[in-house]
Amino acid sequence: MKEEDSLSNNAELLLTKRDNFSSVMFPAVCHQFVNAMGKDTLIPSSSLEESTRISPFNVVAKRRKRRWIFFHKIEYSTYDFPLYDLLNSNAVFESKLEETAFCSYNPESTYSLSGKFGVDIMKDLMDANLSASDKVTISAKLGEVNLVQVADPDNFMSELMTRKLNMNHPLVKQIRKSKDTVLCVIRGVIQTTDNAEIKRIQDKDLKETMSEKVTKEGGNESGEFSENMKKDITLEKGTTLAYKVWELKINAENGAIEPIMTAELEGGFHHSTMDDINTDGDESSTSPTEQEETSVLQHLEEQLQPLFDLPEAEGQLLKLSLLKLMTCHSDVVLLSKLLVQAETGTLKEEKEKYNELIVNKAETWTVATSAGIKTEGENLVYEGEITPILAAVAHLVDAMHDVETQDLEKLCQCNEDQLKALTKIFKSAVSSSMPIPLDTETSPAVEDPADGILSDMKLTVYKDNGTILPPETKTHIHECIYCILHCVS
């Protein structure tokens, strides 16, 4: 191969990796948008490619991945065809859409490469000489964004209840195979009203950094080449940032449909009457009773007990490793991916490939080894059935994965007294709705940085009457934080 061809190929490779950064910037901005505008009601677009499939009336599959005590960890899969394609009569819906102004959104945010999105950013920018201690600033000039949604929900619900699902449709057959998957329909989307821009604001001199790297790789170090590396992305008018859905309750015998319009109920395929609240005996679809709440801590102990059954020295090392991992959320993300593969029997990764991205190597492999992951030659493997210790470690790491980066960092900064105080508070908050006494044991949690966790999780401190009030609505993140505190405090 000629030398100039080699240089050209190296340059093209680096440009491709630079272009791939857009795949990270867009979901990061959508995630931030949902956290700011509707964390409990909106679902963020996970990629630019997915955003093209998100339109009102389109189909979404909601999958419950991991069972928590009263909640499930949820993921959504979007499809590029409307719900009426799945009905016996594929006539388009008569229900209309309405478009209203939602907000103006033009944030400039700094993302740590040790945070939740750090792994993907590092993968895309490996040639930019960045490290986990670096930060990337992203500017999103989205301007005015609108909400496009079903204009008359009652009319749309009535229309659906007069139609029936085609139970022989290939997608319907696939979704029915999993009792943990629910068919949904998109009822509203948040879209840009004009062309918008997302770009990285250079925290370093990219021209100098990339020229230095290209020189080492044998590439072209010209100023023109470095300028080409500075790629921004433009979002077309109508790009979907987030969406919301109605779950569908389907009679598995005749395909009759009932949209679920309240947060307390869940959809799914079932064989009972349409008036039955539960779906296929899934008790998680109802709010916990007072008797169930009293057994919450017992359930947690059963799920996590294998971590406490370890020999004392091994258990202490695992605890210290988990605390260290929380200082770098990107390590948690990588470890979570390994554990999911171990649980599903698909783990066979090159260890060195992961080592290139892991910051806390010793701690990451300590936790992985405790779960039963081994090294064979150059590969990471897991053999045999899912053991109680693998399930316990996966459950805990899953909890760490789902908690926001800033809250993990606050937990790491808490002293021993604050961790114990938070443990007692979240223990009460998860298992009861009663006010929590603000006493000598819980008072350390109302000081910085522990008080930030209480605020983020909507636990209200009333110093005047000496109580802490749990949130009106609990989510599985409250359980996640208690799982973490239960194991590391």
Tab-separated table of C-alpha atoms in Angstrom:
chain	number	residue	atom	x	y	z
A	1	MET	CA	0.000	0.000	0.000
A	2	LYS	CA	1.327	3.434	-0.884
A	3	GLU	CA	2.290	5.721	1.988
A	4	GLU	CA	-0.225	8.384	0.937
A	5	ASP	CA	-3.010	5.752	0.897
A	6	SER	CA	-2.069	4.701	4.429
A	7	LEU	CA	-2.162	8.303	5.627
A	8	SER	CA	-5.523	8.812	3.946
A	9	ASN	CA	-6.971	5.699	5.586
A	10	ASN	CA	-5.762	6.796	9.022
A	11	ALA	CA	-7.285	10.224	8.519
A	12	GLU	CA	-10.598	8.723	7.354
A	13	LEU	CA	-10.695	6.448	10.414
A	14	LEU	CA	-10.191	9.373	12.767
A	15	LEU	CA	-12.826	11.431	10.983
A	16	THR	CA	-15.287	8.554	11.281
A	17	LYS	CA	-14.665	8.303	15.021
A	18	ARG	CA	-15.113	12.038	15.324
A	19	ASP	CA	-18.423	11.848	13.428
A	20	ASN	CA	-19.590	9.094	15.760
A	21	PHE	CA	-19.547	11.576	18.635
A	22	SER	CA	-22.973	12.738	17.470
A	23	SER	CA	-24.330	9.345	18.578
A	24	VAL	CA	-23.332	10.287	22.117
A	25	MET	CA	-24.254	13.962	22.133
A	26	PHE	CA	-27.871	13.464	21.056
A	27	PRO	CA	-28.926	10.858	23.679
A	28	ALA	CA	-27.041	12.810	26.363
A	29	VAL	CA	-29.033	15.952	25.537
A	30	CYS	CA	-32.325	14.006	25.391
A	31	HIS	CA	-31.580	12.394	28.767
A	32	GLN	CA	-30.911	15.805	30.276
A	33	PHE	CA	-34.068	17.246	28.684
A	34	VAL	CA	-36.275	14.527	30.207
A	35	ASN	CA	-34.668	14.933	33.635
A	36	ALA	CA	-35.405	18.648	33.512
A	37	MET	CA	-38.874	18.615	31.925
A	38	GLY	CA	-40.641	15.361	32.772
A	39	LYS	CA	-38.593	12.638	34.411
A	40	ASP	CA	-41.642	10.635	35.507
A	41	THR	CA	-43.740	11.091	32.369
A	42	LEU	CA	-41.401	11.420	29.368
A	43	ILE	CA	-39.148	8.822	27.713
A	44	PRO	CA	-35.956	10.145	26.037
A	45	SER	CA	-34.960	9.280	22.473
A	46	SER	CA	-31.980	6.947	22.744
A	47	SER	CA	-30.413	7.791	19.374
A	48	LEU	CA	-30.876	9.892	16.265
A	49	GLU	CA	-31.791	6.765	14.323
A	50	GLU	CA	-34.476	5.844	16.867
A	51	SER	CA	-35.939	9.358	16.790
A	52	THR	CA	-37.054	8.762	13.193
A	53	ARG	CA	-39.341	5.954	14.419
A	54	ILE	CA	-41.015	7.979	17.158
A	55	SER	CA	-44.336	9.442	15.998
A	56	PRO	CA	-47.832	9.638	17.509
A	57	PHE	CA	-49.796	6.377	17.084
A	58	ASN	CA	-46.599	4.340	16.511
A	59	VAL	CA	-45.976	1.113	18.404
A	60	VAL	CA	-43.643	0.774	21.407
A	61	ALA	CA	-42.760	-2.359	23.384
A	62	LYS	CA	-42.212	-1.838	27.108
A	63	ARG	CA	-40.040	-4.519	28.717
A	64	ARG	CA	-39.659	-5.082	32.434
A	65	LYS	CA	-36.040	-6.183	32.706
A	66	ARG	CA	-35.407	-6.724	36.406
A	67	ARG	CA	-37.899	-7.175	39.216
A	68	TRP	CA	-37.427	-4.854	42.143
A	69	ILE	CA	-39.637	-5.043	45.194
A	70	PHE	CA	-42.609	-3.054	44.003
A	71	PHE	CA	-41.187	-1.860	40.689
A	72	HIS	CA	-39.488	-3.059	37.521
A	73	LYS	CA	-36.520	-1.699	35.661
A	74	ILE	CA	-37.981	-0.668	32.315
A	75	GLU	CA	-36.658	-0.377	28.773
A	76	TYR	CA	-38.545	0.682	25.650
A	77	SER	CA	-38.200	-0.512	22.041
A	78	THR	CA	-39.671	1.651	19.286
A	79	TYR	CA	-40.943	0.523	15.874
A	80	ASP	CA	-41.384	2.445	12.629
A	81	PHE	CA	-44.998	1.499	11.941
A	82	PRO	CA	-48.302	2.666	13.468
A	83	LEU	CA	-50.534	0.652	15.762
A	84	TYR	CA	-53.296	0.403	13.154
A	85	ASP	CA	-50.997	-1.869	11.115
A	86	LEU	CA	-51.404	-4.412	13.938
A	87	LEU	CA	-55.195	-4.274	14.031
A	88	ASN	CA	-57.666	-6.512	12.209
A	89	SER	CA	-58.885	-3.433	10.404
A	90	ASN	CA	-55.831	-1.450	9.357
A	91	ALA	CA	-57.784	1.723	8.617
A	92	VAL	CA	-55.999	4.838	9.918
A	93	PHE	CA	-57.215	6.405	13.143
A	94	GLU	CA	-59.789	9.170	12.942
A	95	SER	CA	-58.448	10.832	16.105
A	96	LYS	CA	-56.635	14.092	15.428
A	97	LEU	CA	-53.402	15.540	16.786
A	98	GLU	CA	-52.816	18.963	18.311
A	99	GLU	CA	-49.540	20.886	18.515
A	100	THR	CA	-48.799	23.275	21.384
A	101	ALA	CA	-45.739	25.213	22.517
A	102	PHE	CA	-43.831	23.306	25.195
A	103	CYS	CA	-40.668	25.236	26.089
A	104	SER	CA	-37.466	26.821	24.844
A	105	TYR	CA	-34.384	24.677	25.459
A	106	ASN	CA	-30.832	25.909	24.900
A	107	PRO	CA	-28.602	24.407	27.611
A	108	GLU	CA	-24.834	24.301	27.754
A	109	SER	CA	-23.826	21.307	29.868
A	110	THR	CA	-20.565	19.760	30.964
A	111	TYR	CA	-20.354	15.969	31.014
A	112	SER	CA	-17.706	14.134	33.001
A	113	LEU	CA	-16.085	11.267	31.127
A	114	SER	CA	-16.333	9.314	34.384
A	115	GLY	CA	-20.127	9.756	34.345
A	116	LYS	CA	-22.899	7.555	32.960
A	117	PHE	CA	-22.261	8.619	29.339
A	118	GLY	CA	-18.490	8.549	29.810
A	119	VAL	CA	-17.997	5.050	28.394
A	120	ASP	CA	-19.630	5.855	25.060
A	121	ILE	CA	-17.873	9.219	24.801
A	122	MET	CA	-14.513	7.602	25.491
A	123	LYS	CA	-15.177	4.929	22.867
A	124	ASP	CA	-15.940	7.569	20.257
A	125	LEU	CA	-13.036	9.845	21.231
A	126	MET	CA	-10.281	7.350	22.013
A	127	ASP	CA	-8.035	9.170	19.546
A	128	ALA	CA	-8.494	12.550	21.197
A	129	ASN	CA	-6.117	11.815	24.113
A	130	LEU	CA	-8.930	12.235	26.622
A	131	SER	CA	-8.950	10.569	30.031
A	132	ALA	CA	-11.712	9.814	32.532
A	133	SER	CA	-10.690	12.873	34.510
A	134	ASP	CA	-11.570	15.123	31.547
A	135	LYS	CA	-14.908	16.797	30.910
A	136	VAL	CA	-16.725	17.539	27.676
A	137	THR	CA	-18.987	20.574	27.292
A	138	ILE	CA	-21.959	20.206	24.961
A	139	SER	CA	-24.045	23.112	23.722
A	140	ALA	CA	-27.596	22.353	22.583
A	141	LYS	CA	-29.277	25.141	20.643
A	142	LEU	CA	-32.710	23.550	20.247
A	143	GLY	CA	-34.766	26.736	20.405
A	144	GLU	CA	-38.531	26.361	20.743
A	145	VAL	CA	-39.811	22.803	21.084
A	146	ASN	CA	-43.454	21.755	20.751
A	147	LEU	CA	-45.648	18.999	22.135
A	148	VAL	CA	-47.578	17.068	19.477
A	149	GLN	CA	-50.181	14.804	21.066
A	150	VAL	CA	-53.596	13.193	20.714
A	151	ALA	CA	-56.118	16.035	20.805
A	152	ASP	CA	-59.013	14.133	22.370
A	153	PRO	CA	-57.815	11.212	24.555
A	154	ASP	CA	-61.351	10.040	25.347
A	155	ASN	CA	-62.232	9.835	21.667
A	156	PHE	CA	-59.027	7.932	20.884
A	157	MET	CA	-59.684	5.483	23.733
A	158	SER	CA	-63.206	4.873	22.436
A	159	GLU	CA	-61.858	4.349	18.930
A	160	LEU	CA	-59.336	1.768	20.143
A	161	MET	CA	-61.971	-0.108	22.132
A	162	THR	CA	-63.984	-0.639	18.952
A	163	ARG	CA	-60.970	-2.229	17.187
A	164	LYS	CA	-59.171	-5.499	17.885
A	165	LEU	CA	-55.527	-6.522	17.734
A	166	ASN	CA	-54.524	-9.008	15.054
A	167	MET	CA	-53.224	-11.809	17.279
A	168	ASN	CA	-51.546	-13.468	14.250
A	169	HIS	CA	-49.378	-10.472	13.397
A	170	PRO	CA	-45.673	-11.496	13.633
A	171	LEU	CA	-44.784	-8.671	16.043
A	172	VAL	CA	-47.755	-9.450	18.277
A	173	LYS	CA	-46.717	-13.099	18.398
A	174	GLN	CA	-43.185	-12.141	19.420
A	175	ILE	CA	-44.314	-9.733	22.134
A	176	ARG	CA	-46.740	-12.289	23.580
A	177	LYS	CA	-43.904	-14.753	24.139
A	178	SER	CA	-42.635	-12.635	27.040
A	179	LYS	CA	-44.968	-12.009	29.948
A	180	ASP	CA	-42.720	-9.075	30.901
A	181	THR	CA	-43.399	-7.185	27.647
A	182	VAL	CA	-46.292	-4.774	27.199
A	183	LEU	CA	-47.520	-3.283	23.925
A	184	CYS	CA	-47.840	0.519	23.995
A	185	VAL	CA	-48.903	3.290	21.645
A	186	ILE	CA	-47.221	6.695	21.451
A	187	ARG	CA	-49.672	9.406	22.505
A	188	GLY	CA	-47.394	12.433	22.324
A	189	VAL	CA	-43.947	13.574	21.218
A	190	ILE	CA	-41.679	16.533	21.974
A	191	GLN	CA	-40.187	17.850	18.730
A	192	THR	CA	-37.963	20.659	17.499
A	193	THR	CA	-39.838	23.373	15.619
A	194	ASP	CA	-36.894	24.380	13.448
A	195	ASN	CA	-33.446	23.133	12.562
A	196	ALA	CA	-31.390	22.828	15.744
A	197	GLU	CA	-27.718	22.391	16.585
A	198	ILE	CA	-25.765	20.282	19.059
A	199	LYS	CA	-22.032	20.769	19.240
A	200	ARG	CA	-19.084	20.101	21.445
A	201	ILE	CA	-17.425	23.164	22.915
A	202	GLN	CA	-13.721	22.442	22.878
A	203	ASP	CA	-12.284	22.270	26.391
A	204	LYS	CA	-8.866	21.647	24.899
A	205	ASP	CA	-7.205	22.790	21.706
A	206	LEU	CA	-8.560	19.984	19.525
A	207	LYS	CA	-6.441	21.047	16.567
A	208	GLU	CA	-3.237	20.645	18.570
A	209	THR	CA	-4.381	17.455	20.300
A	210	MET	CA	-5.533	15.700	17.149
A	211	SER	CA	-2.494	16.801	15.136
A	212	GLU	CA	-0.294	15.289	17.812
A	213	LYS	CA	-2.250	12.027	17.752
A	214	VAL	CA	-2.384	11.847	13.963
A	215	THR	CA	1.376	12.369	13.788
A	216	LYS	CA	1.891	9.411	16.116
A	217	GLU	CA	-0.451	7.295	13.963
A	218	GLY	CA	1.245	8.351	10.744
A	219	GLY	CA	-1.549	10.626	9.572
A	220	ASN	CA	-1.705	14.075	8.064
A	221	GLU	CA	-1.004	16.848	10.586
A	222	SER	CA	-2.064	19.760	8.422
A	223	GLY	CA	-4.242	22.547	9.775
A	224	GLU	CA	-6.858	21.758	7.134
A	225	PHE	CA	-7.227	18.194	8.422
A	226	SER	CA	-7.634	19.374	12.027
A	227	GLU	CA	-10.345	21.802	10.988
A	228	ASN	CA	-12.265	18.943	9.379
A	229	MET	CA	-12.263	17.134	12.726
A	230	LYS	CA	-14.511	19.798	14.257
A	231	LYS	CA	-17.866	18.258	13.433
A	232	ASP	CA	-21.192	19.546	14.802
A	233	ILE	CA	-24.566	17.936	14.184
A	234	THR	CA	-27.698	19.626	12.901
A	235	LEU	CA	-31.110	18.303	13.899
A	236	GLU	CA	-33.775	18.612	11.253
A	237	LYS	CA	-37.050	20.327	12.048
A	238	GLY	CA	-39.398	17.837	13.714
A	239	THR	CA	-36.672	15.750	15.397
A	240	THR	CA	-38.171	13.931	18.390
A	241	LEU	CA	-36.408	14.502	21.717
A	242	ALA	CA	-38.807	12.588	23.957
A	243	TYR	CA	-42.192	10.895	23.931
A	244	LYS	CA	-44.936	9.476	26.149
A	245	VAL	CA	-47.049	6.371	25.769
A	246	TRP	CA	-50.245	4.649	26.794
A	247	GLU	CA	-49.910	1.009	27.727
A	248	LEU	CA	-52.454	-1.312	26.140
A	249	LYS	CA	-54.377	-3.989	27.981
A	250	ILE	CA	-55.071	-6.795	25.510
A	251	ASN	CA	-57.506	-9.675	25.848
A	252	ALA	CA	-55.363	-12.592	24.702
A	253	GLU	CA	-58.415	-14.558	23.547
A	254	ASN	CA	-60.060	-12.079	21.167
A	255	GLY	CA	-57.628	-9.128	20.834
A	256	ALA	CA	-59.932	-6.579	22.504
A	257	ILE	CA	-58.017	-3.427	23.509
A	258	GLU	CA	-58.220	-1.121	26.496
A	259	PRO	CA	-55.754	1.808	26.785
A	260	ILE	CA	-54.357	2.294	30.289
A	261	MET	CA	-54.597	5.977	31.143
A	262	THR	CA	-53.621	5.952	34.836
A	263	ALA	CA	-50.153	5.420	36.294
A	264	GLU	CA	-51.408	2.931	38.897
A	265	LEU	CA	-52.369	0.277	36.311
A	266	GLU	CA	-50.378	-1.721	33.776
A	267	GLY	CA	-51.162	-3.152	30.386
A	268	GLY	CA	-50.291	-6.522	28.934
A	269	PHE	CA	-51.854	-9.663	27.506
A	270	HIS	CA	-54.244	-11.511	29.806
A	271	HIS	CA	-56.984	-14.103	29.814
A	272	SER	CA	-59.291	-12.518	32.386
A	273	THR	CA	-62.046	-9.914	31.990
A	274	MET	CA	-61.177	-6.391	30.925
A	275	ASP	CA	-62.286	-5.131	34.317
A	276	ASP	CA	-59.559	-7.108	36.091
A	277	ILE	CA	-56.852	-4.730	37.287
A	278	ASN	CA	-53.985	-7.236	37.331
A	279	THR	CA	-52.370	-8.664	34.196
A	280	ASP	CA	-51.551	-12.384	34.133
A	281	GLY	CA	-51.245	-12.445	37.880
A	282	ASP	CA	-48.519	-9.811	37.952
A	283	GLU	CA	-48.947	-8.418	41.446
A	284	SER	CA	-46.490	-5.607	40.751
A	285	SER	CA	-49.146	-3.739	38.772
A	286	THR	CA	-50.909	-2.597	41.923
A	287	SER	CA	-49.705	-0.318	44.667
A	288	PRO	CA	-48.243	-2.206	47.652
A	289	THR	CA	-50.606	-2.879	50.536
A	290	GLU	CA	-49.690	-2.010	54.105
A	291	GLN	CA	-48.923	-5.671	54.781
A	292	GLU	CA	-46.654	-5.829	51.718
A	293	GLU	CA	-44.818	-2.679	52.784
A	294	THR	CA	-43.869	-4.273	56.102
A	295	SER	CA	-42.086	-7.095	54.250
A	296	VAL	CA	-40.011	-4.827	51.995
A	297	LEU	CA	-36.862	-5.084	54.081
A	298	GLN	CA	-37.196	-8.852	54.261
A	299	HIS	CA	-37.309	-9.018	50.444
A	300	LEU	CA	-34.220	-6.809	50.184
A	301	GLU	CA	-32.320	-8.942	52.659
A	302	GLU	CA	-33.181	-12.093	50.722
A	303	GLN	CA	-32.029	-10.588	47.421
A	304	LEU	CA	-28.751	-9.251	48.802
A	305	GLN	CA	-27.982	-11.803	51.534
A	306	PRO	CA	-25.306	-13.658	49.474
A	307	LEU	CA	-23.159	-10.496	49.715
A	308	PHE	CA	-23.288	-10.766	53.514
A	309	ASP	CA	-22.570	-14.511	53.494
A	310	LEU	CA	-19.068	-13.945	52.095
A	311	PRO	CA	-16.067	-14.484	54.408
A	312	GLU	CA	-15.413	-11.317	56.417
A	313	ALA	CA	-12.205	-10.314	54.626
A	314	GLU	CA	-13.724	-10.910	51.170
A	315	GLY	CA	-16.906	-9.078	52.117
A	316	GLN	CA	-14.975	-6.055	53.396
A	317	LEU	CA	-12.870	-5.928	50.220
A	318	LEU	CA	-16.037	-6.089	48.119
A	319	LYS	CA	-17.598	-3.239	50.116
A	320	LEU	CA	-14.525	-1.023	49.668
A	321	SER	CA	-14.426	-1.859	45.953
A	322	LEU	CA	-18.080	-0.887	45.512
A	323	LEU	CA	-17.505	2.444	47.271
A	324	LYS	CA	-14.560	3.145	44.979
A	325	LEU	CA	-16.537	2.191	41.866
A	326	MET	CA	-19.206	4.760	42.670
A	327	THR	CA	-16.662	7.533	42.211
A	328	CYS	CA	-16.591	6.638	38.495
A	329	HIS	CA	-20.027	5.935	37.046
A	330	SER	CA	-18.538	4.834	33.723
A	331	ASP	CA	-16.937	1.858	35.524
A	332	VAL	CA	-20.354	0.910	36.890
A	333	VAL	CA	-21.834	1.069	33.365
A	334	LEU	CA	-19.152	-1.255	32.001
A	335	LEU	CA	-19.482	-3.690	34.906
A	336	SER	CA	-23.260	-3.717	34.504
A	337	LYS	CA	-22.891	-4.714	30.844
A	338	LEU	CA	-20.574	-7.593	31.800
A	339	LEU	CA	-22.967	-8.867	34.468
A	340	VAL	CA	-25.950	-8.733	32.091
A	341	GLN	CA	-23.981	-10.851	29.609
A	342	ALA	CA	-23.051	-13.269	32.399
A	343	GLU	CA	-26.722	-13.619	33.392
A	344	THR	CA	-27.826	-14.227	29.802
A	345	GLY	CA	-24.992	-16.666	29.033
A	346	THR	CA	-23.456	-14.495	26.318
A	347	LEU	CA	-20.267	-13.337	28.053
A	348	LYS	CA	-17.099	-13.730	26.009
A	349	GLU	CA	-15.299	-10.411	25.901
A	350	GLU	CA	-11.630	-9.526	25.587
A	351	LYS	CA	-10.482	-8.355	29.004
A	352	GLU	CA	-7.910	-5.954	27.593
A	353	LYS	CA	-10.602	-4.204	25.548
A	354	TYR	CA	-12.387	-3.382	28.797
A	355	ASN	CA	-9.160	-2.464	30.582
A	356	GLU	CA	-8.664	0.357	28.078
A	357	LEU	CA	-11.849	2.026	29.348
A	358	ILE	CA	-11.937	1.075	33.038
A	359	VAL	CA	-10.554	3.617	35.514
A	360	ASN	CA	-10.694	1.593	38.750
A	361	LYS	CA	-9.348	-1.685	37.363
A	362	ALA	CA	-8.591	-3.482	40.630
A	363	GLU	CA	-11.994	-2.662	42.118
A	364	THR	CA	-13.919	-3.539	38.946
A	365	TRP	CA	-12.332	-6.954	38.647
A	366	THR	CA	-12.738	-7.588	42.386
A	367	VAL	CA	-16.500	-7.161	42.027
A	368	ALA	CA	-16.616	-9.147	38.772
A	369	THR	CA	-14.619	-12.001	40.335
A	370	SER	CA	-16.892	-12.050	43.382
A	371	ALA	CA	-19.832	-12.562	41.014
A	372	GLY	CA	-18.100	-15.555	39.382
A	373	ILE	CA	-16.673	-13.953	36.222
A	374	LYS	CA	-13.326	-15.542	35.299
A	375	THR	CA	-10.497	-14.927	32.851
A	376	GLU	CA	-9.608	-17.640	30.351
A	377	GLY	CA	-6.664	-16.639	28.234
A	378	GLU	CA	-7.568	-13.192	26.908
A	379	ASN	CA	-11.315	-13.557	27.406
A	380	LEU	CA	-13.768	-12.945	30.222
A	381	VAL	CA	-16.163	-15.865	30.719
A	382	TYR	CA	-18.934	-16.993	33.026
A	383	GLU	CA	-19.809	-20.676	33.179
A	384	GLY	CA	-22.794	-22.481	34.625
A	385	GLU	CA	-26.169	-21.389	35.962
A	386	ILE	CA	-26.948	-18.053	37.602
A	387	THR	CA	-25.779	-18.348	41.204
A	388	PRO	CA	-27.218	-16.416	44.170
A	389	ILE	CA	-24.014	-14.357	44.443
A	390	LEU	CA	-24.132	-13.397	40.738
A	391	ALA	CA	-27.785	-12.383	41.092
A	392	ALA	CA	-27.024	-10.342	44.220
A	393	VAL	CA	-24.028	-8.537	42.688
A	394	ALA	CA	-25.958	-7.897	39.459
A	395	HIS	CA	-28.901	-6.508	41.439
A	396	LEU	CA	-26.645	-4.141	43.381
A	397	VAL	CA	-24.634	-2.982	40.365
A	398	ASP	CA	-27.907	-2.508	38.484
A	399	ALA	CA	-29.009	-0.209	41.308
A	400	MET	CA	-25.763	1.772	41.067
A	401	HIS	CA	-26.189	1.998	37.281
A	402	ASP	CA	-29.688	3.510	37.534
A	403	VAL	CA	-28.908	6.157	40.176
A	404	GLU	CA	-27.847	9.487	38.681
A	405	THR	CA	-24.128	10.259	38.596
A	406	GLN	CA	-24.413	13.270	40.885
A	407	ASP	CA	-26.176	11.211	43.561
A	408	LEU	CA	-23.535	8.468	43.401
A	409	GLU	CA	-20.879	11.153	43.831
A	410	LYS	CA	-22.735	12.595	46.834
A	411	LEU	CA	-22.932	9.137	48.416
A	412	CYS	CA	-19.171	8.734	47.975
A	413	GLN	CA	-18.567	12.072	49.677
A	414	CYS	CA	-20.695	11.205	52.743
A	415	ASN	CA	-18.913	10.277	55.953
A	416	GLU	CA	-19.742	7.119	57.900
A	417	ASP	CA	-22.301	8.838	60.143
A	418	GLN	CA	-24.112	10.317	57.134
A	419	LEU	CA	-24.230	6.941	55.366
A	420	LYS	CA	-25.728	5.328	58.458
A	421	ALA	CA	-28.244	8.172	58.792
A	422	LEU	CA	-29.256	7.897	55.128
A	423	THR	CA	-29.603	4.127	55.491
A	424	LYS	CA	-32.067	4.530	58.355
A	425	ILE	CA	-34.011	7.218	56.479
A	426	PHE	CA	-34.303	5.289	53.199
A	427	LYS	CA	-35.076	2.102	55.116
A	428	SER	CA	-38.122	3.852	56.549
A	429	ALA	CA	-39.006	5.688	53.332
A	430	VAL	CA	-39.009	2.506	51.205
A	431	SER	CA	-41.016	0.424	53.689
A	432	SER	CA	-43.478	3.044	54.947
A	433	SER	CA	-45.144	6.364	54.172
A	434	MET	CA	-44.994	7.519	57.791
A	435	PRO	CA	-42.938	10.606	58.797
A	436	ILE	CA	-39.371	9.779	59.850
A	437	PRO	CA	-38.133	11.257	63.163
A	438	LEU	CA	-35.271	13.734	62.860
A	439	ASP	CA	-33.141	12.600	65.810
A	440	THR	CA	-29.500	12.061	66.700
A	441	GLU	CA	-29.285	9.048	64.353
A	442	THR	CA	-30.835	10.732	61.307
A	443	SER	CA	-29.678	14.345	61.768
A	444	PRO	CA	-26.274	13.837	60.038
A	445	ALA	CA	-28.224	13.339	56.789
A	446	VAL	CA	-29.514	16.923	56.768
A	447	GLU	CA	-25.968	18.252	56.302
A	448	ASP	CA	-24.076	18.604	53.025
A	449	PRO	CA	-23.647	16.462	50.921
A	450	ALA	CA	-26.224	13.990	52.281
A	451	ASP	CA	-28.974	16.622	52.272
A	452	GLY	CA	-28.599	16.866	48.486
A	453	ILE	CA	-29.608	13.216	48.149
A	454	LEU	CA	-32.706	13.787	50.287
A	455	SER	CA	-33.629	16.763	48.128
A	456	ASP	CA	-33.026	14.944	44.843
A	457	MET	CA	-35.213	12.051	45.994
A	458	LYS	CA	-37.970	14.397	47.248
A	459	LEU	CA	-37.674	13.603	50.943
A	460	THR	CA	-38.700	16.816	52.736
A	461	VAL	CA	-36.972	17.871	55.958
A	462	TYR	CA	-39.071	19.776	58.504
A	463	LYS	CA	-36.622	20.968	61.137
A	464	ASP	CA	-39.302	22.881	63.070
A	465	ASN	CA	-41.252	19.766	63.996
A	466	GLY	CA	-38.310	17.371	63.715
A	467	THR	CA	-39.499	15.085	60.921
A	468	ILE	CA	-38.540	13.941	57.436
A	469	LEU	CA	-41.466	13.232	55.134
A	470	PRO	CA	-41.106	10.502	52.454
A	471	PRO	CA	-42.172	11.411	48.901
A	472	GLU	CA	-45.799	11.006	47.891
A	473	THR	CA	-44.736	8.822	44.960
A	474	LYS	CA	-41.939	6.301	45.318
A	475	THR	CA	-39.952	5.020	42.368
A	476	HIS	CA	-37.553	2.149	41.959
A	477	ILE	CA	-34.687	4.663	42.381
A	478	HIS	CA	-35.614	4.944	46.076
A	479	GLU	CA	-35.162	1.177	46.285
A	480	CYS	CA	-31.883	1.444	44.328
A	481	ILE	CA	-30.439	3.944	46.795
A	482	TYR	CA	-31.520	1.837	49.760
A	483	CYS	CA	-29.924	-1.273	48.173
A	484	ILE	CA	-26.637	0.627	47.825
A	485	LEU	CA	-26.760	2.024	51.371
A	486	HIS	CA	-27.706	-1.364	52.816
A	487	CYS	CA	-24.541	-2.900	51.317
A	488	VAL	CA	-21.938	-0.150	51.787
A	489	SER	CA	-22.861	1.639	55.021
